[in-house]
XYZ file of C-alpha atoms in Angstrom:
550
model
C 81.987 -7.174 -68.351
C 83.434 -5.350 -65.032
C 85.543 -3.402 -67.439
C 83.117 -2.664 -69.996
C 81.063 -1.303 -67.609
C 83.549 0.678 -65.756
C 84.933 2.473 -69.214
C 81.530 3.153 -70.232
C 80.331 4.810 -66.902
C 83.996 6.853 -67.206
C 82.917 7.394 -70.482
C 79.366 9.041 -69.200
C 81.179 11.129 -66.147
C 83.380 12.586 -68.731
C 80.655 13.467 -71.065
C 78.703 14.383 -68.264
C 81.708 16.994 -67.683
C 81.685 17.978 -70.975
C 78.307 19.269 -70.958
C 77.654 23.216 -70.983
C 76.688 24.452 -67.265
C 73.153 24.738 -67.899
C 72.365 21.104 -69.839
C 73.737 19.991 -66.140
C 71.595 21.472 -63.793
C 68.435 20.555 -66.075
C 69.672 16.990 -66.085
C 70.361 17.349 -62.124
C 67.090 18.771 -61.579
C 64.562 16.219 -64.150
C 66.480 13.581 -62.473
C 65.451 14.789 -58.983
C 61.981 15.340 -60.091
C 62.182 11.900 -61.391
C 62.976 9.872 -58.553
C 60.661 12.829 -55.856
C 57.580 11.751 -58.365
C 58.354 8.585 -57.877
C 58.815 8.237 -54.347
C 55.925 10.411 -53.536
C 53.925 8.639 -55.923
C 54.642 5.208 -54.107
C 54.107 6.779 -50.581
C 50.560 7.731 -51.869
C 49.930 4.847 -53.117
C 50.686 3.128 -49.966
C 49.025 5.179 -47.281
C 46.312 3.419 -45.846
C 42.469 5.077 -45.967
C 41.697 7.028 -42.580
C 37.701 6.528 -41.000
C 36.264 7.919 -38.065
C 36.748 6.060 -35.282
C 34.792 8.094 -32.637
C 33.651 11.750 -33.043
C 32.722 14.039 -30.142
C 34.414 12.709 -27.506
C 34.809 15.000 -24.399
C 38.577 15.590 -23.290
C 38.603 12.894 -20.587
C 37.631 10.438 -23.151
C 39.603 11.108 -26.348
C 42.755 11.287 -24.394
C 42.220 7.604 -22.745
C 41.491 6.629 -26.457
C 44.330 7.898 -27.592
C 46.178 6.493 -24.930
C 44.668 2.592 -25.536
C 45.596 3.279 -29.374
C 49.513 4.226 -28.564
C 49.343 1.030 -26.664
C 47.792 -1.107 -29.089
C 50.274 0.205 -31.844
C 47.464 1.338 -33.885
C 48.174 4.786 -36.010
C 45.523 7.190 -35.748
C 45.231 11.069 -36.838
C 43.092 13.961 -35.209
C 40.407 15.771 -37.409
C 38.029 18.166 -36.939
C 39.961 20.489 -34.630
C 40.805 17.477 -32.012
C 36.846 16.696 -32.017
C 37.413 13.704 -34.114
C 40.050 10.242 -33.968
C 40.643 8.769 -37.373
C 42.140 5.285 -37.774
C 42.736 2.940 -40.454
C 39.898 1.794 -42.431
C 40.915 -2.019 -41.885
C 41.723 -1.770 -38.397
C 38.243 0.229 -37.466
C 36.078 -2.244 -36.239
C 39.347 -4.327 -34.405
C 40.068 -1.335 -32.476
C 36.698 -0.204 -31.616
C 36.133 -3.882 -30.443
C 39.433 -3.510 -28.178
C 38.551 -0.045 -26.890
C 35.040 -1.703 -25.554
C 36.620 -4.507 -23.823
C 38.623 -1.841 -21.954
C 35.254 0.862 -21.426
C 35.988 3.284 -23.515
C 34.738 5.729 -24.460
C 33.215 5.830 -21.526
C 30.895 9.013 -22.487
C 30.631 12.537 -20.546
C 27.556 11.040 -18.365
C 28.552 8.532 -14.991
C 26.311 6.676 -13.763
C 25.939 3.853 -10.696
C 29.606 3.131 -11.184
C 30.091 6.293 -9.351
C 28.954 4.326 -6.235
C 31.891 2.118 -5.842
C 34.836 4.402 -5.622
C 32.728 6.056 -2.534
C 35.110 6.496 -0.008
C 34.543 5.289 3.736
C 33.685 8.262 6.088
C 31.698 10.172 3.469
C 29.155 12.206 4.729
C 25.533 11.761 4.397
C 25.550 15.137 2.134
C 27.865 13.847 0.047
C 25.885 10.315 -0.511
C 22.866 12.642 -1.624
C 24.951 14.217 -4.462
C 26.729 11.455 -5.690
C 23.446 9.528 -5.802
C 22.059 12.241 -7.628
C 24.827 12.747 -10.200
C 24.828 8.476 -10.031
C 20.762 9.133 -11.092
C 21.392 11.807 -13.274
C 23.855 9.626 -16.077
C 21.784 6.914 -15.666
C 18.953 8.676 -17.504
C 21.236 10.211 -19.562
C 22.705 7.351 -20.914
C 19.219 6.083 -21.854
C 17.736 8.434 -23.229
C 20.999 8.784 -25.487
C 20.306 4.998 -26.542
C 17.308 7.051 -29.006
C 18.580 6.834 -32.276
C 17.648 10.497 -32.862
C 19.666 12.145 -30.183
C 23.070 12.701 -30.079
C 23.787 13.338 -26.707
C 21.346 15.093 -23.749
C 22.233 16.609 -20.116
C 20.138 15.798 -17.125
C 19.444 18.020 -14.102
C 17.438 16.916 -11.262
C 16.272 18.874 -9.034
C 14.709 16.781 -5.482
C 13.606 18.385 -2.821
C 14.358 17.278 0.669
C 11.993 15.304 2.776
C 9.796 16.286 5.417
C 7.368 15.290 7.703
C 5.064 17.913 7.344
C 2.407 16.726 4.046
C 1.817 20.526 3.176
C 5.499 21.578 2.626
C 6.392 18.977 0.824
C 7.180 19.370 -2.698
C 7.968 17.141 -5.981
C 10.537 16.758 -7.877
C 11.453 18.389 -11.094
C 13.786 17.466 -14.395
C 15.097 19.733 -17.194
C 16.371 17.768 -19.792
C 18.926 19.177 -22.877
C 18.938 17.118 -25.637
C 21.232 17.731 -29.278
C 19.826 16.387 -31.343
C 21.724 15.027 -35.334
C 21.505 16.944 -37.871
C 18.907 16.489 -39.655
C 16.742 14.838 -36.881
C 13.783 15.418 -34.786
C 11.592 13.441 -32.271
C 7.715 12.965 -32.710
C 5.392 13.637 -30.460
C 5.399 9.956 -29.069
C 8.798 10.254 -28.555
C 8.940 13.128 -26.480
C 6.018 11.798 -24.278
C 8.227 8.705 -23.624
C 11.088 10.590 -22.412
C 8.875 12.578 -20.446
C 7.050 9.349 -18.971
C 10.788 7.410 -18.671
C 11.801 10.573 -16.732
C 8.985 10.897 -14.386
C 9.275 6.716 -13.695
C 12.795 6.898 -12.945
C 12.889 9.456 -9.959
C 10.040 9.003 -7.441
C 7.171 10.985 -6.799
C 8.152 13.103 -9.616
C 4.864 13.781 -11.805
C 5.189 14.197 -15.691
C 4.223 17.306 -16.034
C 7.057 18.496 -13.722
C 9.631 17.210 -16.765
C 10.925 19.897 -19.433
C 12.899 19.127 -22.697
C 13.961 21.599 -24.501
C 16.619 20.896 -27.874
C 19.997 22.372 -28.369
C 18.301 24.815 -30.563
C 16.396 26.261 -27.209
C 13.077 24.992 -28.270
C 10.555 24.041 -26.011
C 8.959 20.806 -26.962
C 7.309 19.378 -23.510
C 5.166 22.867 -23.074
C 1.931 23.138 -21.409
C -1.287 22.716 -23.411
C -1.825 26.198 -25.044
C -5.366 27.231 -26.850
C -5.339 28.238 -30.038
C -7.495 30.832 -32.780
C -10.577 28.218 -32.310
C -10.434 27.792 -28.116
C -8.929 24.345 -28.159
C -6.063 22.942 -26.631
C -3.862 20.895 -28.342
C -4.885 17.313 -27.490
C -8.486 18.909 -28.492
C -7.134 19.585 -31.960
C -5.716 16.639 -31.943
C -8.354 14.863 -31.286
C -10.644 16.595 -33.932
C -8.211 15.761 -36.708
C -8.469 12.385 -36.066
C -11.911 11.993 -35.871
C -11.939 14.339 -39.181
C -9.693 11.763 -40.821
C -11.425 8.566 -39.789
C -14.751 10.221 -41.745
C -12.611 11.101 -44.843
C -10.947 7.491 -44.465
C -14.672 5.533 -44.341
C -15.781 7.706 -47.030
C -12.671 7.431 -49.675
C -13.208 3.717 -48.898
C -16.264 2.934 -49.822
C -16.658 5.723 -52.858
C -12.982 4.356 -53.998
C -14.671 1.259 -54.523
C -16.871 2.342 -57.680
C -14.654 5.091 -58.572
C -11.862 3.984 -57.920
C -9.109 5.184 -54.962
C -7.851 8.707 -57.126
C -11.126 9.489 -58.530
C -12.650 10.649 -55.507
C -11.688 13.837 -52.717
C -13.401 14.060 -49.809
C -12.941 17.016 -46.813
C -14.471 16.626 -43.317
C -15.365 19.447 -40.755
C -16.282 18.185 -37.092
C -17.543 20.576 -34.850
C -17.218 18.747 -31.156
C -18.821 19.385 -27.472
C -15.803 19.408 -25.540
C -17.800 20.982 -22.511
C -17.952 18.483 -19.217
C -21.630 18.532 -18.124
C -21.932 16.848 -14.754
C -26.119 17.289 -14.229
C -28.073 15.977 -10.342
C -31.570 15.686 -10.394
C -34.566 15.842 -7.856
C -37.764 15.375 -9.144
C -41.542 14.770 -6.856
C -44.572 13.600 -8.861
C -48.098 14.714 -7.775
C -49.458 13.300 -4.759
C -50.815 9.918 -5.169
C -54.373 8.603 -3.213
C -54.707 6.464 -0.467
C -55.276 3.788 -2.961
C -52.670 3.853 -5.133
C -49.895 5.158 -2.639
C -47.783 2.625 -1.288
C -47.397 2.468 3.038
C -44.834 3.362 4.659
C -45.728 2.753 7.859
C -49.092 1.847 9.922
C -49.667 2.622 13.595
C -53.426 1.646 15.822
C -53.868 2.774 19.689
C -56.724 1.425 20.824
C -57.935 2.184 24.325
C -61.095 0.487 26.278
C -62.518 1.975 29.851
C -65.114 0.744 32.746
C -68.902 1.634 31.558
C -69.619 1.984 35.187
C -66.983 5.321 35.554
C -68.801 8.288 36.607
C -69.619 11.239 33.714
C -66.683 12.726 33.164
C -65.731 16.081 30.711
C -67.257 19.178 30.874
C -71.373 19.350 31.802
C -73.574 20.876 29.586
C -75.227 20.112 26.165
C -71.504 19.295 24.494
C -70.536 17.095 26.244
C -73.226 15.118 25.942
C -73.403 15.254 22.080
C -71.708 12.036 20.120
C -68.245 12.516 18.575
C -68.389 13.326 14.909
C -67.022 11.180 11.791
C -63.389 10.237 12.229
C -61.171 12.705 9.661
C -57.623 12.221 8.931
C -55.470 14.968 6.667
C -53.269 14.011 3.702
C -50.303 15.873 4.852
C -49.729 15.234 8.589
C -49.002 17.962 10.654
C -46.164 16.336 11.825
C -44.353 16.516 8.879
C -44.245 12.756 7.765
C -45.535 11.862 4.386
C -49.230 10.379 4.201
C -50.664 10.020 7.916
C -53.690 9.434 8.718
C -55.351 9.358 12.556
C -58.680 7.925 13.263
C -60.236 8.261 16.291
C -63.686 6.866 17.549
C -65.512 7.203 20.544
C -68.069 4.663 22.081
C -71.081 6.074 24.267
C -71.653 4.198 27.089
C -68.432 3.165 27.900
C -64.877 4.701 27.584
C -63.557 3.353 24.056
C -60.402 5.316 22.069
C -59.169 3.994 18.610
C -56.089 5.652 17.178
C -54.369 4.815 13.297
C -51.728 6.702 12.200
C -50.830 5.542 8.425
C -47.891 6.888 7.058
C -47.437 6.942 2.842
C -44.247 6.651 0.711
C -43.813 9.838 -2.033
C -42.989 9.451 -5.073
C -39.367 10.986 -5.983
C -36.753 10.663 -8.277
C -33.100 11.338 -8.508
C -31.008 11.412 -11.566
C -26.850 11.887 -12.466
C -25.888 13.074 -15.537
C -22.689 13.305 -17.137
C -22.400 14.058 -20.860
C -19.714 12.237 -23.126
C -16.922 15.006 -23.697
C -15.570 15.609 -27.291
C -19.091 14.094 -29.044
C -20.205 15.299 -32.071
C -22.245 18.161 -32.213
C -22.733 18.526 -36.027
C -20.533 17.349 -39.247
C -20.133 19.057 -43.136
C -19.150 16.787 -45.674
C -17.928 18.001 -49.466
C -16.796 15.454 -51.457
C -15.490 15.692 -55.248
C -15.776 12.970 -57.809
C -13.986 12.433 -61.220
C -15.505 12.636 -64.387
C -15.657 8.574 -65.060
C -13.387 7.137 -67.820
C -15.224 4.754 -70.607
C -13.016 2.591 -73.422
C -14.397 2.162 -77.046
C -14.115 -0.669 -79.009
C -10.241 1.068 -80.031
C -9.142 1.334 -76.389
C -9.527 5.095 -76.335
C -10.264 6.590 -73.129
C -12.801 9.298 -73.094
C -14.283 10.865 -70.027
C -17.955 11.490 -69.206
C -20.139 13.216 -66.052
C -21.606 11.206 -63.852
C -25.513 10.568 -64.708
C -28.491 11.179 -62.057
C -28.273 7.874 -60.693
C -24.772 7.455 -60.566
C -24.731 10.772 -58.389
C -27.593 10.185 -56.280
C -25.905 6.428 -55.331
C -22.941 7.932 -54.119
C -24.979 10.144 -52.527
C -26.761 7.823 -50.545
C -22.973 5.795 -49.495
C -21.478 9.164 -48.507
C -24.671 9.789 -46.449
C -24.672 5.955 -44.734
C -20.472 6.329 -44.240
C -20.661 9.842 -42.642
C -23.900 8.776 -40.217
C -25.759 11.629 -41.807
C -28.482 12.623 -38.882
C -30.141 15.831 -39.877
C -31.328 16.925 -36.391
C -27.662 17.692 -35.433
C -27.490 19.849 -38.209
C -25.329 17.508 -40.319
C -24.311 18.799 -44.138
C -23.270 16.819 -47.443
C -22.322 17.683 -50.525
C -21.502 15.909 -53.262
C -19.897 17.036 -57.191
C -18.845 15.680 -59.813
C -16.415 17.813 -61.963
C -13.269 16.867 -63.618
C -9.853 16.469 -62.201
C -6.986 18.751 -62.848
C -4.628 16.135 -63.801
C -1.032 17.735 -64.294
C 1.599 15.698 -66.151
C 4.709 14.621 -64.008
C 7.953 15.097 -66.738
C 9.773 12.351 -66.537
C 12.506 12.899 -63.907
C 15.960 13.895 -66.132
C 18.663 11.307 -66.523
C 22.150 12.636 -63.868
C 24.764 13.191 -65.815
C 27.340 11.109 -65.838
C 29.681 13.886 -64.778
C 27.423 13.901 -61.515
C 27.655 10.704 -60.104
C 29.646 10.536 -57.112
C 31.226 7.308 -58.186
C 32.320 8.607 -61.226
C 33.521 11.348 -60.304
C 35.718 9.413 -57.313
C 36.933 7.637 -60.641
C 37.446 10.263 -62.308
C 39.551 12.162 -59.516
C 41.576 8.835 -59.160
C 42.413 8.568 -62.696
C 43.447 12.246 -63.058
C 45.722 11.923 -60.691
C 47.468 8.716 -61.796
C 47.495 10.866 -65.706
C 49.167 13.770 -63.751
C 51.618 11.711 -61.692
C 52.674 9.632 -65.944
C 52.408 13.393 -67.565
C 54.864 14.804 -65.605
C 57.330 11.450 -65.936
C 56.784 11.427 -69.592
C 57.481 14.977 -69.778
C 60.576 14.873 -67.362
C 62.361 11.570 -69.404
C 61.326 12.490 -72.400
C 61.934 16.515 -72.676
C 64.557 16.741 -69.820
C 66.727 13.509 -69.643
C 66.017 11.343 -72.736
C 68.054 14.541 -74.828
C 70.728 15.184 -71.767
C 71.507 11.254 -71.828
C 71.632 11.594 -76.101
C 74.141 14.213 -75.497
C 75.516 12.324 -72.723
C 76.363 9.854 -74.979
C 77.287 11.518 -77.681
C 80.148 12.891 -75.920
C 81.057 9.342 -73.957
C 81.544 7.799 -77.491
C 83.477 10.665 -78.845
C 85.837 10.476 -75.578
C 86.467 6.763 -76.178
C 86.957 7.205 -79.830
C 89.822 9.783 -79.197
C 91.076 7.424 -76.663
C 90.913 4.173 -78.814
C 92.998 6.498 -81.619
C 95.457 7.594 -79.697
C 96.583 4.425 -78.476
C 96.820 2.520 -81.505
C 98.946 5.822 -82.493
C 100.952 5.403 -79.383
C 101.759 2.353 -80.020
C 102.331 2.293 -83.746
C 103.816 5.533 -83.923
C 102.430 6.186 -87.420
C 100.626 9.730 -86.431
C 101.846 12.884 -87.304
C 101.653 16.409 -85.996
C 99.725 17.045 -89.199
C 97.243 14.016 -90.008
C 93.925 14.980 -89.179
C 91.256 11.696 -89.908
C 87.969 12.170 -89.525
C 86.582 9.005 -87.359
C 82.868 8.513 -86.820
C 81.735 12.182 -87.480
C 84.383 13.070 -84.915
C 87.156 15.644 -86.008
C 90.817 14.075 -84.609
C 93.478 17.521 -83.692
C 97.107 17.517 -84.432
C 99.098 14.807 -82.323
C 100.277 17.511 -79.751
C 96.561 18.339 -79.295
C 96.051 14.595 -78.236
C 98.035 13.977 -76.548
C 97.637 17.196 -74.241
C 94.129 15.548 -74.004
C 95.847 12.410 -73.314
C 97.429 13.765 -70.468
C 94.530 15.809 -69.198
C 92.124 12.101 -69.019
C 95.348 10.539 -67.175
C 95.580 13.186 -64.295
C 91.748 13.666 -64.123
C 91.076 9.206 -64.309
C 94.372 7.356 -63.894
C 92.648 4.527 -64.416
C 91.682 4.619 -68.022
C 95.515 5.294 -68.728
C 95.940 1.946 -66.659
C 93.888 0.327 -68.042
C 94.936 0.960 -71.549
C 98.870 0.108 -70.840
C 97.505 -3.383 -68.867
C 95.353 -3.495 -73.024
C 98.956 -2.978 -74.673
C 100.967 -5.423 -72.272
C 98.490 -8.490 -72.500
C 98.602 -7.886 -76.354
């Protein structure tokens, strides 16, 4: 076997050397192609599939991730300009697992940990900042937990303390947020930043607290009128009480017409004017009878009847005292005194009542509700109503009288129809504009992601076997035919000339014709002979070892 197959590769390196210059370099080249395809097909197939590990990581963080990853002997590549670290598919999760047991990433925001590499000595300026950069991550690294933002800066800016209550100020926060793509934060959202901001500083108020997007947009900004005077918590406020009317209406009209066979539209006009009102009001004097006291006062004094006359003489003073009077209105001011005085002849007698009356008075606080309703317009729509006949067809009608007027009268009870505020309702029925949805068109199959991944795999295994086929069998299958062709004419001529050799029977002039092959004169072969034995001693070798075991 060893020396069958060493004369029949000497048989293919002499036919090999027997082919023209250019049937050579083909066969050199198809053969190179050959085993590059191969080798470059095996390498593809056995690179592994590189995910993201971590995108966006700031410089201080990538290159301690990159450093863990040389350490855990974990390959990784750089993407996106250095902005993202691709590993492994299988391995993503096991090193991402690793890389948090060590803190990483750690993320571009510090937080309390700051505190504990303070060194001793520090001064008390340099306590406030770190405490406020310490502050500062903390809230950024919360507010980052929102699934909608991406990442967010923090700047605080406190004021220093002071005794003095009229300099002192509050403290502010502007607040960057990026946002993903795609994303955005509702209104709730960006009122619990604002409140999460304004609880985690103190004495900071909410309104001191601006966010603004990467995009520059201001989303915590004051409350601004609009066209119709109102703010917008005003607005607000109208459109919901707009859409709890349409909501109570739809509901209870859906019921008999059912939920699509009914629009209803809702305009609130609302007193959004604060009304704080103080009252005083007296009521006409009331009598002695029906007046209530206030306060009662007799002075009563009693003399000698044996005193000398006394007062001024002449007729007056002789005269009796008239009828005790007492005014309504005393003229010292208080409310409902009376005096009575009486006088007793004969004697010294004075008898003094002072009566003083309550008034009647009333004082009233007002404040009206804000946002109430000052007046409402309802228009509501209603379907033509759909009857089967006995064949199932559908055919559509108008509403009668009655049918109208009953909706009428729900719409009115739903809405709180009062007609001295000025409230409006209309109800039509007309038919709906129905418009037919076409059926949504099938995705081609030459659009489906999946198939098209297929697709791209399966081209490229067809490109990688097109290019083999044609290398073996346009390029080498015919070089090797020749190839052969020659190795079997080479041992032919060698087979021939040593039987001749050895027999001696072969003249200069016998020319045989052996397998196709033409056989030259003997001085021909053995010039051949001669040229195989100084170019491959060992075929001549082997041939004479042939003759001697024979």
């Amino acid at each position: 076997m060893a020396e069958a197959t060493g004369q029949s590769l000497t048989a293919l390196i002499h036919g090999f050397n027997n082919l023209p210059a250019g049937r050579k370099v083909s066969l050199m080249v198809a053969l190179a192609a050959i085993v590059a395809v191969i080798v470059g097909s095996w390498i593809w197939i056995q690179t592994p599939d590189y995910r993201i590990l971590y995108s966006n990581l700031s410089d201080r963080d990538g290159g301690a991730v990159i450093e863990s990853l040389q350490k855990l002997n974990i390959p990784y590549k750089m993407a996106e300009g250095g902005g993202a670290i691709l590993v492994p598919s299988n391995l993503v999760y096991e090193a991402r697992l690793k890389l948090a047991s060590q803190g990483l990433p750690k993320g571009g925001a510090v937080g309390f940990d700051l505190m504990d590499n303070m060194k001793i000595g520090a001064t008390q300026f340099q306590e406030n900042v770190a405490y406020q950069r310490a502050l500062e991550g903390e809230i950024t690294r919360t507010i980052e937990a929102i699934s909608a933002v991406q990442g967010a800066r923090v700047h605080l800016a406190i004021p220093k303390e002071t005794v003095f209550v009229r300099e002192q100020q509050k403290p502010s926060a502007s607040i960057l947020i990026n946002l993903y793509p795609g994303r955005a934060l509702e209104k709730a959202q960006i009122s619990g930043i604002v409140h999460l901001v304004a609880s985690s500083v103190p004495d900071m108020p909410a309104s001191n607290v601006t966010i603004i997007d990467q995009n520059g947009n201001l989303l915590t900004s004051p409350a601004r009128q609009n066209v119709t005077g109102l703010d917008s918590s005003q607005l607000e406020y109208r459109q919901e009480v707009e859409q709890a009317y349409i909501r109570r209406i739809e509901d209870i009209l859906g019921a008999i017409t059912g939920p699509r066979n009914v629009k209803v539209q809702v305009s609130a006009e609302l007193d959004f004017a604060v009304v704080e009102q103080t009252a005083e009001t007296y009521k006409p004097n009331p009598t002695a009878e029906t007046a209530a006291v206030r306060s009662s006062q007799i002075t009563e004094t009693t003399g000698d009847g044996g005193m000398g006359a006394a007062g001024v003489p002449g007729a007056l003073s002789n005269q009796p005292p008239g009828a005790a009077t007492a005014p309504l209105n005393a003229p010292t001011g208080r409310a409902g005194t009376t005096v009575a005085t009486t006088g007793v002849t004969g004697g010294s007698m004075h008898k003094e009542v002072t009566t003083n009356y309550e008034l009647d008075r009333t004082i009233s606080h007002v404040r009206n509700p804000v946002g109430s309703i000052k007046r409402l317009s309802v228009a509501v729509v209603v379907n033509h109503k759909a009857d089967k006949d006995k064949k199932g067809k559908v055919t559509y009608r108008a509403l009668t009288k009655e049918e109208l007027t009953q909706l009428y009268n729900l719409a009115r009870e739903a809405m709180g129809f009062n007609q001295a505020r000025g409230d409006t309702l209309n109800v039509v029925n007309a038919p709906f504009s129905v418009h037919e949805e076409e059926p949504a068109a099938a995705q081609p199959i030459w659009k489906d992601p999946s198939m098209v991944a297929m697709a791209k795999d399966i081209l490229k295994f067809l490109v990688i076997a097109g290019i083999l086929w044609y290398l073996v069998a346009g390029v080498v299958r015919p070089a090797l035919s020749e190839l052969a062709e020659a190795a079997g004419a080479h041992q032919v001529v060698l087979g021939t000339h040593g039987e001749a050799m050895k027999e001696g029977s072969v003249g200069e002039a016998d020319v045989v014709m052996i397998g196709g092959s033409k056989r030259h004169s003997y001085e021909e072969d053995m010039q051949m002979v001669r040229e195989t034995a100084r170019q491959d001693p060992k075929i001549v070798a082997n041939v004479v070892k042939d003759w001697v075991s024979r």
